[in-house]
């Protein structure tokens, strides 16, 4: 295919080295990590700063060229890859990290800064960026804001939206909106930073943010606790969110998931015999939480076995049982077909029934599929991963997400809608709400070039 004329202009704007067109090089930008979403692009553009992002968007608006914005490309719902031949605007060069304001406990970070780099930067000032997730060393500030990422500590600190105190972003016509003072109290009209959280690249390109930091909690303890049943594990998660002192994560895993870790990653199971369901709970504070955590665990109904860790090495060893799930499921997907990932939230009172029901619901429409369940039990978020789906993807999504909605849950707890769940958004959002979404898109992106296929497609 001949190169479109605007590609040369893009080279003039950001420098030839930062417009990638060779398929061997762009291949890493056109598909997602699971291999489920694969697109193509005439060019991957890598601007260096907000001014270059503005120049790129001005040009793309003028030519009606659609763009997909990409951070660390760790998204799981097909929202960050060019499925319709869009240009990819990759923000990984926007890595400025400002000085930490210790009094205000805040910092300004470029969109391309990884969550891991931000955490390490905060650590020097004895602070912490409270959003944490397994993909911390690839996921970026911009991407996690655009998807309002949740992760492992939402129950204590809230999702990304709760950390954003100010935003800098570029509208599709190249105008820059910048509100980075980061005052804790600031009622000067619409909260544009809040609006961009979860906007999935459809309203503007986020280039930097003022982010809240929290004091470090240097004393930590982790327990991996086996339960006699899924129901008792989930009941305990509900209780522990109120009773474990300084609790910051309660994660749910199953015996089947542990089996998968053994098969694909040679990870030895933590218990023998293996209980059907397990919770991994972490508490962290200024004083050692180990005794308080152990006391609550010991007094909980349905506990079959437990391992408690205080040293960093042992805590990481226990966390691996939870964090390695995504990797092991991906390897299973390579054998069968890429997993469908349905990140859903249920009201706490419905969580156990949902977890018990969902494998059968999947089997009803895809008999050869396997359902893997794990997630953030402390905030009601289960990750339903389905492998071996063989052409039944739509029926599986419909059955699982329909069940979620019927129980009063959300079809996306933290990954977003992307392109994968567009047709199911009506399960959670009324026509009036969707019309407001469309109106916002028209107002902020009149040219209709920003992630056109995502959320509420143009
Ligand atoms: C996690 O909680 C991520 O580890 C990924 O949200 C979940 O792989 C998944 O489905
Ligand atoms: Zn998650």
mmCIF file of C-alpha atoms in Angstrom, residues 28 30-38 72-79 81 83 325-342 374 385-387 415 420:
data_model
loop_
_atom_site.group_PDB
_atom_site.id
_atom_site.type_symbol
_atom_site.label_atom_id
_atom_site.label_comp_id
_atom_site.label_asym_id
_atom_site.label_seq_id
_atom_site.Cartn_x
_atom_site.Cartn_y
_atom_site.Cartn_z
ATOM 1 C CA UNK A 28 4.006 -4.755 18.824
ATOM 2 C CA UNK A 30 -1.297 -3.342 16.737
ATOM 3 C CA UNK A 31 -2.260 -6.287 18.921
ATOM 4 C CA UNK A 32 -3.046 -6.677 22.589
ATOM 5 C CA UNK A 33 -1.165 -8.803 25.074
ATOM 6 C CA UNK A 34 -3.608 -11.727 24.906
ATOM 7 C CA UNK A 35 -3.579 -11.908 21.106
ATOM 8 C CA UNK A 36 -7.373 -11.578 20.997
ATOM 9 C CA UNK A 37 -7.370 -8.142 19.346
ATOM 10 C CA UNK A 38 -5.232 -7.726 16.231
ATOM 11 C CA UNK A 72 1.780 0.600 27.874
ATOM 12 C CA UNK A 73 -0.616 -1.485 25.729
ATOM 13 C CA UNK A 74 -1.727 -3.496 28.749
ATOM 14 C CA UNK A 75 -5.463 -2.972 28.101
ATOM 15 C CA UNK A 76 -7.630 -6.075 27.962
ATOM 16 C CA UNK A 77 -10.763 -4.939 26.107
ATOM 17 C CA UNK A 78 -9.440 -3.966 22.670
ATOM 18 C CA UNK A 79 -9.544 -0.220 23.376
ATOM 19 C CA UNK A 81 -5.204 -1.198 19.416
ATOM 20 C CA UNK A 83 -8.724 -2.447 14.872
ATOM 21 C CA UNK A 325 -3.148 -15.817 37.103
ATOM 22 C CA UNK A 326 -3.258 -13.551 34.047
ATOM 23 C CA UNK A 327 0.006 -14.974 32.701
ATOM 24 C CA UNK A 328 -1.042 -18.605 33.260
ATOM 25 C CA UNK A 329 -4.458 -18.044 31.652
ATOM 26 C CA UNK A 330 -2.737 -16.455 28.664
ATOM 27 C CA UNK A 331 -0.546 -19.536 28.268
ATOM 28 C CA UNK A 332 -3.668 -21.697 28.451
ATOM 29 C CA UNK A 333 -5.147 -19.415 25.776
ATOM 30 C CA UNK A 334 -2.180 -20.067 23.489
ATOM 31 C CA UNK A 335 -3.065 -23.773 23.661
ATOM 32 C CA UNK A 336 -6.777 -23.197 22.951
ATOM 33 C CA UNK A 337 -7.921 -19.680 22.030
ATOM 34 C CA UNK A 338 -7.199 -16.261 23.561
ATOM 35 C CA UNK A 339 -9.236 -15.776 26.720
ATOM 36 C CA UNK A 340 -12.358 -13.668 26.940
ATOM 37 C CA UNK A 341 -11.856 -11.463 29.980
ATOM 38 C CA UNK A 342 -14.972 -10.285 31.699
ATOM 39 C CA UNK A 374 -10.298 -14.858 40.526
ATOM 40 C CA UNK A 385 -11.760 -15.556 32.181
ATOM 41 C CA UNK A 386 -12.973 -18.047 29.601
ATOM 42 C CA UNK A 387 -10.596 -20.139 27.474
ATOM 43 C CA UNK A 415 -10.875 -2.679 32.439
ATOM 44 C CA UNK A 420 -15.063 -5.776 23.416
#
